[in-house]
Short mmCIF file of C-alpha atoms in Angstrom, two decimals:
data_model
loop_
_atom_site.label_atom_id
_atom_site.label_comp_id
_atom_site.label_asym_id
_atom_site.label_seq_id
_atom_site.Cartn_x
_atom_site.Cartn_y
_atom_site.Cartn_z
CA MET A 1 -9.37 20.03 10.09
CA SER A 2 -7.73 18.10 12.86
CA TRP A 3 -5.65 14.99 12.46
CA THR A 4 -4.91 12.35 15.05
CA THR A 5 -2.23 9.70 15.20
CA PRO A 6 -3.59 6.54 13.57
CA LYS A 7 -4.42 3.63 15.86
CA ARG A 8 -5.15 0.87 13.33
CA ALA A 9 -3.96 0.06 9.83
CA PHE A 10 -4.91 -2.22 6.96
CA ILE A 11 -2.50 -3.54 4.35
CA GLY A 12 -3.63 -5.00 1.05
CA ALA A 13 -3.14 -5.16 -2.69
CA ALA A 14 -5.30 -5.73 -5.76
CA ALA A 15 -5.24 -5.68 -9.54
CA ALA A 16 -8.07 -5.13 -11.99
CA GLU A 17 -9.02 -4.28 -15.55
CA GLY A 18 -11.30 -1.50 -16.77
CA GLY A 19 -12.50 0.37 -19.83
CA THR A 20 -9.81 3.02 -19.25
CA LYS A 21 -6.68 3.16 -17.10
CA LEU A 22 -8.55 5.30 -14.56
CA ASN A 23 -11.44 2.83 -14.47
CA ALA A 24 -8.96 -0.02 -13.98
CA PHE A 25 -7.44 1.90 -11.04
CA ASP A 26 -10.91 2.52 -9.60
CA ASN A 27 -11.82 -1.16 -9.99
CA ALA A 28 -8.64 -2.18 -8.15
CA LEU A 29 -9.56 0.22 -5.33
CA LEU A 30 -13.03 -1.32 -5.15
CA LYS A 31 -11.53 -4.83 -4.96
CA LEU A 32 -9.35 -3.64 -2.11
CA GLY A 33 -12.34 -2.22 -0.25
CA ILE A 34 -11.31 1.44 -0.51
CA GLY A 35 -13.06 2.54 -3.69
CA ASN A 36 -15.69 4.73 -2.02
CA VAL A 37 -13.41 6.86 0.15
CA ASN A 38 -10.99 9.72 -0.45
CA LEU A 39 -7.38 8.66 -0.08
CA VAL A 40 -5.03 11.21 1.43
CA LYS A 41 -1.50 10.33 0.34
CA LEU A 42 1.01 10.01 3.17
CA SER A 43 4.72 9.66 3.40
CA SER A 44 5.84 6.44 4.97
CA VAL A 45 6.17 6.43 8.76
CA ILE A 46 4.14 4.03 10.91
CA PRO A 47 3.14 5.23 14.39
CA ALA A 48 4.14 3.24 17.45
CA HIS A 49 1.90 0.40 18.62
CA ILE A 50 -0.32 0.36 15.54
CA GLU A 51 -2.85 -2.48 15.40
CA TRP A 52 -3.04 -4.28 12.04
CA ILE A 53 -6.54 -5.21 10.89
CA GLU A 54 -7.55 -7.82 8.29
CA GLU A 55 -10.15 -5.87 6.29
CA VAL A 56 -11.66 -2.46 5.75
CA HIS A 57 -15.26 -2.26 6.95
CA ASP A 58 -17.86 0.27 8.09
CA VAL A 59 -16.14 3.22 6.47
CA PRO A 60 -18.50 6.07 5.51
CA ILE A 61 -18.66 6.96 1.82
CA GLY A 62 -16.36 9.89 1.11
CA MET A 63 -14.34 9.59 4.33
CA LEU A 64 -10.80 11.02 4.20
CA LEU A 65 -8.39 8.15 4.85
CA PRO A 66 -4.64 8.62 5.31
CA THR A 67 -3.02 6.13 2.95
CA VAL A 68 0.41 5.11 1.71
CA TYR A 69 0.06 3.52 -1.71
CA ALA A 70 1.88 2.48 -4.84
CA HIS A 71 -0.01 2.10 -8.10
CA ILE A 72 0.53 1.63 -11.80
CA GLU A 73 -1.77 1.52 -14.80
CA SER A 74 -1.12 0.39 -18.37
CA ASP A 75 -2.94 -0.24 -21.62
CA GLU A 76 0.02 -1.88 -23.40
CA PRO A 77 -0.97 -5.48 -24.24
CA GLY A 78 1.51 -8.06 -22.99
CA MET A 79 3.05 -5.81 -20.35
CA THR A 80 3.21 -7.06 -16.76
CA ILE A 81 2.78 -4.34 -14.14
CA SER A 82 3.23 -4.65 -10.39
CA ALA A 83 2.78 -2.54 -7.27
CA ALA A 84 4.22 -3.38 -3.85
CA LEU A 85 4.56 -1.98 -0.36
CA GLY A 86 7.18 -3.15 2.10
CA ILE A 87 6.42 -2.58 5.76
CA GLY A 88 9.08 -2.72 8.43
CA ILE A 89 8.10 -2.87 12.10
CA SER A 90 10.70 -2.00 14.73
CA GLU A 91 11.46 -3.96 17.87
CA GLY A 92 8.72 -3.53 20.44
CA ASN A 93 6.41 -2.06 17.75
CA GLU A 94 7.83 1.38 18.54
CA GLY A 95 7.19 2.53 14.99
CA GLY A 96 8.04 1.54 11.47
CA LEU A 97 8.47 2.44 7.84
CA ILE A 98 6.60 1.79 4.61
CA TYR A 99 8.26 1.87 1.21
CA GLU A 100 6.36 1.75 -2.06
CA TYR A 101 7.31 0.69 -5.56
CA SER A 102 5.53 0.17 -8.86
CA GLY A 103 6.78 -0.64 -12.32
CA TYR A 104 6.85 -2.82 -15.39
CA CYS A 105 8.11 -5.90 -13.58
CA THR A 106 7.01 -9.09 -11.87
CA ARG A 107 5.48 -9.20 -8.42
CA GLU A 108 8.64 -10.85 -7.10
CA GLU A 109 10.84 -8.06 -8.48
CA ALA A 110 8.62 -5.40 -6.88
CA GLU A 111 8.65 -7.25 -3.55
CA GLU A 112 12.44 -7.54 -3.60
CA MET A 113 12.76 -3.82 -4.32
CA VAL A 114 10.63 -2.80 -1.31
CA ARG A 115 12.46 -5.27 0.94
CA LYS A 116 15.77 -3.58 0.07
CA MET A 117 14.23 -0.15 0.68
CA VAL A 118 12.93 -1.13 4.12
CA GLU A 119 16.30 -2.59 5.11
CA GLU A 120 18.12 0.58 4.04
CA GLY A 121 15.61 2.84 5.80
CA PHE A 122 16.05 0.95 9.05
CA GLU A 123 19.83 0.93 8.69
CA GLN A 124 19.90 4.71 8.13
CA ARG A 125 17.90 5.26 11.32
CA GLY A 126 19.80 2.72 13.41
CA TRP A 127 16.57 0.82 14.07
CA LYS A 128 16.32 -2.93 14.49
CA LEU A 129 13.90 -4.59 12.06
CA ALA A 130 11.67 -7.00 13.99
CA GLU A 131 9.08 -7.78 11.31
CA PHE A 132 8.73 -7.34 7.55
CA LYS A 133 5.35 -7.38 5.82
CA VAL A 134 4.70 -7.06 2.12
CA ALA A 135 1.62 -6.46 -0.01
CA SER A 136 1.80 -6.71 -3.76
CA ALA A 137 -0.33 -7.10 -6.85
CA SER A 138 0.57 -7.90 -10.41
CA ILE A 139 -1.33 -8.19 -13.67
CA THR A 140 -0.47 -8.73 -17.32
CA VAL A 141 -2.34 -6.42 -19.67
CA LYS A 142 -4.53 -8.27 -22.16
CA ASP A 143 -7.08 -6.47 -24.31
CA ARG A 144 -8.22 -3.93 -21.69
CA PRO A 145 -6.36 -1.40 -19.54
CA ALA A 146 -5.15 -2.78 -16.20
CA ALA A 147 -4.02 -1.44 -12.84
CA ALA A 148 -2.24 -2.72 -9.76
CA ILE A 149 -2.27 -1.09 -6.32
CA ALA A 150 -0.76 -1.88 -2.93
CA ALA A 151 -1.88 0.20 0.05
CA VAL A 152 -1.65 0.77 3.77
CA VAL A 153 -4.73 2.59 5.01
CA MET A 154 -4.53 4.16 8.46
CA PHE A 155 -7.52 4.70 10.75
CA PRO A 156 -7.83 7.15 13.65
CA TYR A 157 -10.06 4.75 15.60
#
């Protein structure tokens, strides 16, 4: 198998319910547009000069897609669950970082957590943060299992 440096990336988040926690996770993936592919989990470095796209389209069923994602599932009624990704882009789009978080918390709490992570990651590297993006999803469990996911999907084309 050969891998190439990604050229484009999509960021998004979704939440859904299902008959089981795994079905809820699958339904959230479907809502996000990545339910019929195979996600390959990545660590969190963004290549230089990546182009951000608005939606996932024309992806063959079963394609292997490099993805950074945070997710959480729960079947505990009344619990609020959230997943978030914080994306930091360096000056001149020379690269960036993605940090993920999920937990029993509000969307705002998850977003604040990833913002702090991005800021620390940039500080540790001595990089200047030019742009911060965030994707998050939150859901309160009712009578069915629920899931939240936030993802950055990277494309080689």
